[in-house]
Amino acid sequence: MESVIFEILSKGVIISSNSSKFIKEATWLMEDENFNSLNKTLNRLGLYLVGENGYFYLSKDLKSDEEDKFFNAHKQLILAIAQLKKVFVHLDKGHKIKKSEFIKRFEAKKDDKIIKALFDTEDLMEITDKLFNMLEKNYVIESKSKDEYLVLNAINYYLDIVDAISEGEVDE
């Protein structure tokens, strides 16, 4: 199981304990003995296993240029979550969100800068589909039906980044 989990985490995937796709891996990681054993192995590679708020991910000490590289690699996802948070103000892990509700609320809550940075279109249906597909592909939400999605625990990882960026903008 360790090698399976390492393979998933090494791709940058955050394993959420409320994800139906990674339920076996999350259950295994929630056992302290398993978590500590894998973390000890990863430490020898200069990596750390982090488990918090119902999700697990790999981390390592980053130099400043690596931090920039990380942010740039995740910029689109972070922007997508920032827009989702503007539409669903009380967004949190375990919530169920609907595309139809996003569409209803979008016009009043859209951030033109984010939409311009993410999408080559102003078509609401295309924006909605692309945004939800991006979030699902990155294991932040999980489809429960054609319209309804479960917000996975991993959302909190990204919401912390969005909040930190928002606070930084206010301070400037």
XYZ file of C-alpha atoms in Angstrom:
172
model
C 0.000 0.000 0.000
C 2.917 2.370 0.730
C 4.118 2.284 -2.874
C 0.590 2.899 -4.207
C 0.147 5.884 -1.903
C 3.604 7.247 -2.740
C 2.805 6.989 -6.455
C -0.428 8.983 -5.956
C 1.095 11.619 -3.677
C 4.226 12.058 -5.796
C 1.981 13.266 -8.644
C 0.913 16.171 -6.435
C -2.461 14.653 -5.615
C -3.940 15.496 -2.233
C -5.745 12.481 -0.798
C -8.982 13.477 0.941
C -10.569 11.131 3.452
C -14.027 11.989 2.082
C -13.119 11.011 -1.488
C -14.726 7.828 -2.781
C -11.812 7.394 -5.220
C -9.138 7.293 -2.481
C -11.100 5.789 0.428
C -8.716 2.810 0.842
C -5.616 4.982 0.780
C -7.079 7.567 3.165
C -8.252 4.877 5.587
C -4.765 3.340 5.531
C -3.132 6.739 6.127
C -5.443 7.502 9.063
C -3.832 4.647 10.999
C -1.040 6.297 13.024
C 1.294 3.329 12.625
C 0.917 3.366 8.818
C 1.227 7.150 8.582
C 4.379 7.207 10.748
C 5.971 4.319 8.858
C 5.433 5.959 5.463
C 6.543 9.345 6.790
C 9.769 7.815 8.132
C 10.503 6.299 4.709
C 9.730 9.593 2.955
C 11.951 11.558 5.352
C 14.934 9.628 3.980
C 14.081 11.134 0.577
C 13.829 14.653 2.003
C 10.018 14.556 1.903
C 7.377 14.892 4.591
C 3.967 13.321 4.773
C 1.455 15.865 6.011
C -1.941 14.867 7.326
C -4.356 17.537 8.490
C -8.057 18.367 8.325
C -8.881 15.044 6.682
C -6.382 15.226 3.831
C -2.837 14.052 3.143
C -0.087 15.380 0.893
C 3.650 15.302 0.321
C 5.773 18.279 1.254
C 9.401 19.278 1.241
C 11.393 22.312 2.261
C 11.242 24.741 -0.653
C 13.759 27.355 -1.669
C 12.238 30.694 -2.757
C 12.558 29.883 -6.482
C 10.815 26.548 -5.851
C 7.995 28.375 -4.052
C 7.473 30.532 -7.145
C 7.555 27.437 -9.348
C 4.988 25.718 -7.089
C 2.685 28.739 -7.134
C 2.918 29.118 -10.914
C 2.167 25.419 -11.402
C -0.946 25.726 -9.214
C -1.978 29.261 -10.171
C -4.953 28.257 -12.332
C -6.332 25.941 -9.663
C -5.880 28.583 -6.960
C -7.668 31.159 -9.138
C -10.487 28.690 -9.859
C -10.968 28.088 -6.136
C -10.868 31.832 -5.455
C -13.726 32.280 -7.955
C -15.638 29.333 -6.487
C -15.251 30.889 -3.020
C -16.665 34.192 -4.311
C -19.746 32.360 -5.581
C -20.112 30.015 -2.596
C -19.068 32.325 0.241
C -19.312 29.650 2.948
C -17.482 27.005 0.895
C -16.048 24.255 3.070
C -15.107 20.591 2.981
C -18.026 18.201 2.975
C -20.417 20.727 1.427
C -22.419 19.782 -1.615
C -22.410 22.348 -4.388
C -24.377 22.419 -7.613
C -23.404 23.652 -11.050
C -26.925 25.048 -11.448
C -26.511 27.113 -8.267
C -23.091 28.321 -9.452
C -24.679 29.469 -12.710
C -27.482 31.312 -10.866
C -25.063 33.174 -8.595
C -22.169 33.672 -11.005
C -23.013 36.969 -12.689
C -23.314 38.837 -9.381
C -20.187 37.225 -7.923
C -17.777 36.830 -10.824
C -14.290 38.264 -10.695
C -13.495 39.530 -14.193
C -9.714 39.349 -13.637
C -9.914 35.690 -12.593
C -12.214 34.748 -15.456
C -9.988 36.525 -17.989
C -6.874 34.781 -16.572
C -8.485 31.330 -16.654
C -10.709 31.239 -19.703
C -10.719 32.359 -23.325
C -14.464 32.771 -23.257
C -17.265 34.681 -21.624
C -19.765 31.885 -22.251
C -21.172 31.009 -18.824
C -21.809 27.337 -19.591
C -18.290 26.867 -20.940
C -16.766 28.684 -17.954
C -18.817 26.552 -15.556
C -17.900 23.272 -17.260
C -14.193 24.151 -17.455
C -14.070 25.340 -13.839
C -15.831 22.273 -12.432
C -13.755 19.931 -14.645
C -10.532 21.557 -13.426
C -11.584 21.215 -9.785
C -12.643 17.603 -10.262
C -9.468 16.688 -12.170
C -7.415 18.087 -9.267
C -9.411 16.156 -6.635
C -10.929 19.225 -4.986
C -14.515 18.237 -5.788
C -16.071 14.923 -6.702
C -19.111 14.429 -8.907
C -22.131 12.886 -7.201
C -24.544 13.497 -10.082
C -24.628 15.536 -13.287
C -25.293 18.690 -11.257
C -24.088 17.967 -7.707
C -20.531 17.779 -6.378
C -19.042 16.962 -3.001
C -16.378 19.393 -1.819
C -13.414 17.263 -0.751
C -11.294 17.926 2.316
C -8.419 19.056 0.074
C -10.300 22.317 -0.527
C -8.962 23.590 2.802
C -5.376 23.288 1.562
C -6.155 25.647 -1.306
C -8.492 27.914 0.665
C -5.602 28.598 3.045
C -3.530 29.754 0.057
C -6.396 31.869 -1.308
C -6.877 33.463 2.129
C -3.138 34.151 2.480
C -3.053 35.819 -0.937
C -6.179 37.861 -0.139
C -4.657 39.017 3.154
C -1.443 39.954 1.308
C -3.406 42.101 -1.148
C -5.132 43.908 1.715
C -1.790 44.589 3.443
C -0.248 46.152 0.321
